[in-house]
GROMACS .gro file of C-alpha atoms in nm:
model
  311
    1MET     CA    1   1.425  -1.279   1.245
    2ARG     CA    2   1.776  -1.143   1.172
    3TYR     CA    3   1.886  -1.471   1.021
    4ALA     CA    4   1.758  -1.668   1.321
    5PRO     CA    5   2.084  -1.739   1.428
    6LEU     CA    6   2.231  -1.812   1.095
    7LEU     CA    7   1.920  -2.003   1.005
    8ALA     CA    8   1.967  -2.242   1.290
    9LEU     CA    9   2.323  -2.305   1.188
   10ALA     CA   10   2.220  -2.380   0.833
   11ALA     CA   11   1.950  -2.614   0.955
   12THR     CA   12   2.191  -2.809   1.165
   13LEU     CA   13   2.440  -2.831   0.884
   14LEU     CA   14   2.173  -2.944   0.639
   15GLY     CA   15   2.110  -3.262   0.830
   16SER     CA   16   1.767  -3.210   0.987
   17CYS     CA   17   1.457  -3.001   0.935
   18VAL     CA   18   1.428  -2.695   1.161
   19THR     CA   19   1.101  -2.500   1.190
   20TYR     CA   20   1.111  -2.129   1.269
   21THR     CA   21   0.795  -1.930   1.338
   22VAL     CA   22   0.778  -1.581   1.190
   23ASP     CA   23   0.568  -1.320   1.372
   24GLU     CA   24   0.439  -0.976   1.270
   25GLY     CA   25   0.766  -0.808   1.370
   26TRP     CA   26   0.922  -0.954   1.056
   27PHE     CA   27   0.670  -0.767   0.838
   28PHE     CA   28   0.573  -0.447   1.022
   29ARG     CA   29   0.881  -0.229   1.073
   30PRO     CA   30   0.800   0.134   1.147
   31ARG     CA   31   1.078   0.389   1.128
   32GLU     CA   32   1.181   0.572   1.443
   33ILE     CA   33   0.999   0.904   1.490
   34ALA     CA   34   1.172   1.156   1.716
   35ARG     CA   35   0.845   1.302   1.840
   36LYS     CA   36   0.491   1.208   1.741
   37ALA     CA   37   0.249   1.492   1.676
   38ALA     CA   38  -0.007   1.545   1.951
   39THR     CA   39  -0.247   1.761   1.749
   40PRO     CA   40  -0.329   1.808   1.379
   41ALA     CA   41  -0.159   2.149   1.395
   42GLU     CA   42   0.172   1.975   1.472
   43MET     CA   43   0.144   1.726   1.185
   44ARG     CA   44   0.346   1.764   0.866
   45LEU     CA   45   0.490   1.584   0.568
   46ASP     CA   46   0.851   1.606   0.460
   47GLY     CA   47   0.845   1.828   0.151
   48GLU     CA   48   0.485   1.937   0.209
   49GLN     CA   49   0.564   2.283   0.068
   50ASN     CA   50   0.600   2.122  -0.277
   51LEU     CA   51   0.224   2.063  -0.281
   52LEU     CA   52   0.138   2.424  -0.202
   53ALA     CA   53   0.298   2.603  -0.498
   54HIS     CA   54   0.445   2.532  -0.840
   55GLY     CA   55   0.814   2.449  -0.841
   56LYS     CA   56   1.058   2.173  -0.935
   57PHE     CA   57   0.830   1.900  -0.792
   58THR     CA   58   0.543   2.014  -1.017
   59ALA     CA   59   0.770   2.056  -1.319
   60ASP     CA   60   0.924   1.710  -1.279
   61LEU     CA   61   0.587   1.537  -1.244
   62SER     CA   62   0.441   1.732  -1.535
   63ARG     CA   63   0.684   1.543  -1.759
   64VAL     CA   64   0.510   1.221  -1.653
   65PHE     CA   65   0.155   1.346  -1.598
   66PRO     CA   66   0.092   1.625  -1.853
   67ALA     CA   67  -0.195   1.779  -1.653
   68PHE     CA   68  -0.020   1.766  -1.314
   69ALA     CA   69   0.038   2.143  -1.304
   70GLU     CA   70  -0.339   2.188  -1.291
   71ARG     CA   71  -0.348   1.982  -0.968
   72ILE     CA   72  -0.117   2.223  -0.782
   73PRO     CA   73  -0.150   2.413  -0.549
   74ALA     CA   74  -0.325   2.143  -0.349
   75GLN     CA   75  -0.500   2.163  -0.014
   76VAL     CA   76  -0.336   1.954   0.259
   77ALA     CA   77  -0.538   1.862   0.569
   78HIS     CA   78  -0.398   1.659   0.859
   79ASP     CA   79  -0.615   1.488   1.117
   80PHE     CA   80  -0.654   1.191   1.350
   81VAL     CA   81  -0.916   0.916   1.325
   82ASP     CA   82  -1.004   0.743   1.652
   83ILE     CA   83  -1.049   0.366   1.621
   84GLY     CA   84  -1.112   0.226   1.967
   85ASP     CA   85  -0.797   0.300   2.166
   86LEU     CA   86  -0.599   0.370   1.847
   87ARG     CA   87  -0.539   0.720   1.715
   88ILE     CA   88  -0.465   0.691   1.344
   89ALA     CA   89  -0.288   0.980   1.170
   90THR     CA   90  -0.419   1.083   0.828
   91THR     CA   91  -0.336   1.338   0.560
   92ARG     CA   92  -0.587   1.434   0.293
   93VAL     CA   93  -0.465   1.602  -0.025
   94THR     CA   94  -0.718   1.772  -0.253
   95ALA     CA   95  -0.603   1.900  -0.592
   96ALA     CA   96  -0.661   2.256  -0.710
   97ASN     CA   97  -0.888   2.133  -0.990
   98ALA     CA   98  -1.056   1.854  -0.793
   99THR     CA   99  -1.415   1.764  -0.879
  100SER     CA  100  -1.676   1.644  -0.632
  101GLY     CA  101  -1.703   1.302  -0.794
  102GLU     CA  102  -1.338   1.213  -0.843
  103PRO     CA  103  -1.212   0.901  -0.665
  104LEU     CA  104  -1.088   0.902  -0.308
  105ILE     CA  105  -0.760   0.707  -0.324
  106VAL     CA  106  -0.630   0.555  -0.002
  107ALA     CA  107  -0.257   0.476  -0.002
  108CYS     CA  108  -0.141   0.169   0.192
  109MET     CA  109   0.236   0.198   0.215
  110GLY     CA  110   0.520  -0.050   0.228
  111GLN     CA  111   0.701  -0.216   0.516
  112THR     CA  112   0.861   0.098   0.663
  113GLY     CA  113   0.651   0.367   0.497
  114ASP     CA  114   0.481   0.647   0.688
  115ARG     CA  115   0.308   0.972   0.593
  116ILE     CA  116   0.586   1.192   0.724
  117GLN     CA  117   0.884   1.048   0.540
  118SER     CA  118   0.724   0.863   0.248
  119GLY     CA  119   0.407   1.063   0.192
  120LEU     CA  120   0.527   1.287  -0.090
  121THR     CA  121   0.628   0.986  -0.303
  122TYR     CA  122   0.285   0.826  -0.264
  123ILE     CA  123   0.110   1.156  -0.335
  124ALA     CA  124   0.312   1.190  -0.657
  125LYS     CA  125   0.175   0.854  -0.774
  126THR     CA  126  -0.186   0.900  -0.669
  127LEU     CA  127  -0.280   1.270  -0.688
  128PRO     CA  128  -0.297   1.265  -1.071
  129TRP     CA  129  -0.585   1.016  -1.043
  130GLY     CA  130  -0.795   1.154  -0.756
  131GLU     CA  131  -0.810   1.294  -0.405
  132VAL     CA  132  -0.554   1.125  -0.179
  133LEU     CA  133  -0.578   0.997   0.177
  134LEU     CA  134  -0.255   0.888   0.345
  135VAL     CA  135  -0.274   0.688   0.667
  136ASP     CA  136  -0.015   0.575   0.919
  137TYR     CA  137  -0.046   0.215   1.032
  138PRO     CA  138  -0.064   0.152   1.411
  139GLY     CA  139   0.273   0.240   1.563
  140TYR     CA  140   0.389   0.412   1.242
  141GLY     CA  141   0.443   0.786   1.192
  142ASP     CA  142   0.211   0.989   1.414
  143SER     CA  143  -0.028   0.700   1.486
  144SER     CA  144  -0.053   0.559   1.836
  145GLY     CA  145  -0.028   0.196   1.937
  146ALA     CA  146   0.213  -0.074   1.830
  147PRO     CA  147   0.229  -0.271   1.502
  148THR     CA  148   0.075  -0.590   1.641
  149LEU     CA  149  -0.162  -0.830   1.470
  150ALA     CA  150  -0.444  -0.725   1.702
  151ALA     CA  151  -0.386  -0.355   1.635
  152PHE     CA  152  -0.375  -0.407   1.257
  153ALA     CA  153  -0.700  -0.608   1.266
  154LYS     CA  154  -0.870  -0.329   1.461
  155PHE     CA  155  -0.719  -0.066   1.229
  156GLN     CA  156  -0.840  -0.239   0.911
  157GLU     CA  157  -1.195  -0.288   1.032
  158GLY     CA  158  -1.227   0.060   1.183
  159LEU     CA  159  -1.069   0.241   0.890
  160ALA     CA  160  -1.288   0.051   0.644
  161ALA     CA  161  -1.596   0.180   0.827
  162TYR     CA  162  -1.452   0.533   0.827
  163LEU     CA  163  -1.376   0.518   0.454
  164ASP     CA  164  -1.722   0.386   0.369
  165LYS     CA  165  -1.862   0.713   0.506
  166ALA     CA  166  -1.585   0.938   0.374
  167ALA     CA  167  -1.629   0.809   0.016
  168ALA     CA  168  -2.009   0.811   0.009
  169GLY     CA  169  -2.131   0.911  -0.336
  170ARG     CA  170  -1.792   0.877  -0.506
  171PRO     CA  171  -1.554   0.596  -0.603
  172LEU     CA  172  -1.329   0.454  -0.330
  173VAL     CA  173  -0.995   0.319  -0.454
  174LEU     CA  174  -0.755   0.129  -0.227
  175TRP     CA  175  -0.396   0.150  -0.354
  176GLY     CA  176  -0.155  -0.093  -0.189
  177HIS     CA  177   0.218  -0.083  -0.256
  178SER     CA  178   0.448  -0.369  -0.156
  179LEU     CA  179   0.344  -0.486   0.195
  180GLY     CA  180   0.049  -0.248   0.156
  181GLY     CA  181  -0.102  -0.479  -0.108
  182PRO     CA  182  -0.209  -0.750   0.139
  183VAL     CA  183  -0.294  -0.483   0.401
  184CYS     CA  184  -0.519  -0.283   0.165
  185SER     CA  185  -0.682  -0.603   0.040
  186ALA     CA  186  -0.763  -0.711   0.396
  187MET     CA  187  -0.922  -0.369   0.443
  188ALA     CA  188  -1.121  -0.406   0.120
  189ALA     CA  189  -1.266  -0.729   0.257
  190LYS     CA  190  -1.411  -0.524   0.546
  191SER     CA  191  -1.538  -0.237   0.330
  192ARG     CA  192  -1.888  -0.205   0.185
  193GLU     CA  193  -1.784   0.074  -0.053
  194ALA     CA  194  -1.447  -0.018  -0.207
  195ASP     CA  195  -1.490   0.023  -0.582
  196ALA     CA  196  -1.143  -0.050  -0.725
  197MET     CA  197  -0.801  -0.179  -0.622
  198VAL     CA  198  -0.451  -0.087  -0.733
  199LEU     CA  199  -0.185  -0.341  -0.632
  200GLU     CA  200   0.159  -0.199  -0.701
  201THR     CA  201   0.474  -0.416  -0.698
  202THR     CA  202   0.328  -0.653  -0.441
  203VAL     CA  203   0.285  -1.028  -0.395
  204PRO     CA  204  -0.010  -1.263  -0.337
  205SER     CA  205   0.037  -1.312   0.038
  206PHE     CA  206   0.259  -1.270   0.340
  207ASN     CA  207   0.379  -1.625   0.274
  208ASP     CA  208   0.503  -1.506  -0.065
  209LEU     CA  209   0.650  -1.194   0.090
  210MET     CA  210   0.840  -1.406   0.343
  211ASP     CA  211   0.960  -1.639   0.068
  212ALA     CA  212   1.079  -1.346  -0.145
  213ARG     CA  213   1.268  -1.177   0.138
  214LYS     CA  214   1.433  -1.468   0.315
  215PRO     CA  215   1.815  -1.478   0.295
  216TRP     CA  216   1.958  -1.639  -0.016
  217PHE     CA  217   2.148  -1.889   0.197
  218THR     CA  218   1.834  -2.031   0.361
  219PRO     CA  219   1.871  -2.411   0.341
  220PRO     CA  220   1.578  -2.623   0.220
  221THR     CA  221   1.570  -2.792   0.561
  222PHE     CA  222   1.489  -2.460   0.735
  223ASP     CA  223   1.109  -2.431   0.740
  224LEU     CA  224   0.964  -2.081   0.788
  225GLN     CA  225   0.604  -2.069   0.915
  226LEU     CA  226   0.375  -1.774   0.987
  227VAL     CA  227   0.217  -1.730   1.329
  228ASP     CA  228  -0.160  -1.766   1.339
  229GLY     CA  229  -0.326  -1.457   1.195
  230LEU     CA  230  -0.060  -1.360   0.943
  231ASP     CA  231  -0.194  -1.611   0.692
  232ALA     CA  232  -0.503  -1.388   0.667
  233TYR     CA  233  -0.291  -1.148   0.461
  234ASP     CA  234  -0.366  -1.322   0.134
  235ILE     CA  235  -0.481  -1.102  -0.153
  236PRO     CA  236  -0.673  -1.361  -0.361
  237LYS     CA  237  -0.863  -1.475  -0.049
  238SER     CA  238  -0.933  -1.118   0.068
  239LEU     CA  239  -1.060  -1.011  -0.275
  240ALA     CA  240  -1.270  -1.321  -0.347
  241GLY     CA  241  -1.588  -1.196  -0.510
  242PHE     CA  242  -1.464  -0.836  -0.541
  243GLN     CA  243  -1.688  -0.658  -0.792
  244GLY     CA  244  -1.471  -0.371  -0.909
  245PRO     CA  245  -1.172  -0.345  -1.144
  246ILE     CA  246  -0.826  -0.435  -1.014
  247LEU     CA  247  -0.499  -0.297  -1.152
  248VAL     CA  248  -0.185  -0.501  -1.081
  249ILE     CA  249   0.143  -0.319  -1.149
  250GLY     CA  250   0.463  -0.513  -1.210
  251ALA     CA  251   0.818  -0.376  -1.217
  252GLY     CA  252   1.062  -0.557  -1.445
  253GLN     CA  253   1.372  -0.443  -1.252
  254ASP     CA  254   1.229  -0.489  -0.900
  255SER     CA  255   1.510  -0.599  -0.666
  256VAL     CA  256   1.287  -0.601  -0.355
  257LEU     CA  257   1.002  -0.828  -0.461
  258PRO     CA  258   1.057  -1.034  -0.778
  259VAL     CA  259   0.840  -0.951  -1.075
  260ALA     CA  260   0.757  -1.322  -1.106
  261LYS     CA  261   0.558  -1.290  -0.783
  262GLN     CA  262   0.378  -0.984  -0.922
  263ARG     CA  263   0.284  -1.178  -1.235
  264LEU     CA  264   0.170  -1.467  -1.016
  265LEU     CA  265  -0.063  -1.232  -0.828
  266ALA     CA  266  -0.224  -1.117  -1.152
  267GLU     CA  267  -0.262  -1.478  -1.267
  268LYS     CA  268  -0.426  -1.586  -0.942
  269LEU     CA  269  -0.673  -1.297  -0.945
  270LYS     CA  270  -0.758  -1.359  -1.311
  271ALA     CA  271  -0.810  -1.730  -1.240
  272ALA     CA  272  -1.053  -1.630  -0.966
  273GLY     CA  273  -1.266  -1.455  -1.228
  274LEU     CA  274  -1.189  -1.099  -1.116
  275ALA     CA  275  -1.162  -0.800  -1.350
  276ILE     CA  276  -0.784  -0.771  -1.381
  277THR     CA  277  -0.564  -0.530  -1.571
  278TYR     CA  278  -0.194  -0.618  -1.552
  279VAL     CA  279   0.059  -0.352  -1.645
  280GLU     CA  280   0.429  -0.437  -1.630
  281ILE     CA  281   0.686  -0.162  -1.672
  282GLU     CA  282   0.997  -0.340  -1.796
  283LYS     CA  283   1.264  -0.092  -1.681
  284SER     CA  284   1.103   0.025  -1.357
  285GLU     CA  285   1.200  -0.060  -1.001
  286HIS     CA  286   1.012  -0.127  -0.677
  287LEU     CA  287   0.914   0.235  -0.604
  288ASN     CA  288   0.876   0.399  -0.944
  289ALA     CA  289   0.662   0.167  -1.159
  290ALA     CA  290   0.369   0.412  -1.139
  291LEU     CA  291   0.583   0.718  -1.208
  292ASN     CA  292   0.654   0.704  -1.580
  293THR     CA  293   0.483   0.787  -1.907
  294ILE     CA  294   0.445   0.423  -2.012
  295PHE     CA  295   0.242   0.354  -1.700
  296VAL     CA  296   0.027   0.662  -1.756
  297ALA     CA  297  -0.056   0.554  -2.112
  298GLU     CA  298  -0.135   0.194  -2.017
  299ALA     CA  299  -0.319   0.267  -1.691
  300SER     CA  300  -0.536   0.558  -1.810
  301PRO     CA  301  -0.807   0.327  -1.956
  302PHE     CA  302  -0.827   0.148  -1.619
  303PHE     CA  303  -0.883   0.468  -1.424
  304ALA     CA  304  -1.144   0.576  -1.680
  305THR     CA  305  -1.352   0.268  -1.593
  306ILE     CA  306  -1.372   0.338  -1.218
  307THR     CA  307  -1.720   0.427  -1.099
  308ASP     CA  308  -1.907   0.437  -0.771
  309LEU     CA  309  -2.060   0.090  -0.761
  310ARG     CA  310  -2.311   0.203  -0.494
  311HIS     CA  311  -2.295  -0.127  -0.307
   0.00000   0.00000   0.00000
C-alpha cells in the first residue's frame, strides 16, 4: 500500500470518496533470507544453542517460568513438510522432561515472523506448556513458494491434515500471535483434531488488522477494501462451533495492535458461546504479554484444562 499515494491525495482533498483495494501483500511480508536451506541438515534457528544447554536464556526464563530449567536441554529437529508443490519448513522442539501426552503447540507467527529469526522468542513462550512446532508460512524463512492467497489456502489445509496425524492421541494447541491469530484460526477450521486455541495480541479479522494499521492521516473519504479471499481471515467465523477452550491474551501497552481490538475479539468469541478465557497484562507490549509471571499465574488454570478431545 505504502500510503497509496498519500491516500489518493487525502481522498481528493476530502471532497470525494476514493476506494482502494488491499491485497495479501499488505498483510504477508516475509523478511529477506540470504539463502534458503535445501536440506534439514542446513536448517537452523538464530540462537538455537540456547536450547541445547543451560545458560543465560534458561536463567532468564526461569524467573518467569519456575520449572523452565527442567525443560532444557531440549531436542531440536528440523524438517520439511511437502504440501502439493509447497515445501514447508518446520522445527520441532521437545523438552528434556517432555511426557508422551503433553500438548503439541503449533506457533503461527506475526506479519514478518519466521522460524530462523523469530523462532527463539516463540519457543520461549510456548515450550513451558508443551512440545513446540514452528512453521514457516509459504515464502517465509526456509519455506518455498510465495505468500499468495492461493498458497496460504493450500498451506492451511495441508498443514491441518499433517497436524491431525502428528498430534494423534495428545492435545493439539494452535497458538496464533498477531497476524498469526487469523491464520491459525483458519487452520483450526480445517483441522479435525485441534483441541485448544491461544490467541495472543491479535484482532478479530484482517479487516480489523487493516483498520488498526492504516496511517493516522487516512481521511474518512478513503475507503479501504479487502480483495476477495482475505475476508476469510475472520477469527469468530473460523472458530464458529469450536469445542475446545480458547485463551485470548491482551497487552495493555500494545502499540502495534490496540488492546481495544483484543478485548473486542474476546467479546465476540464469548458472544458466540465459545469457552473463552481472557487474560490482559496491563503493562505488557505486543511481543511479551505471554512472557511474565502475571501471565503464568493467570493462564496456568487454562492450560490445566486442555485435553485431547478425541474428535
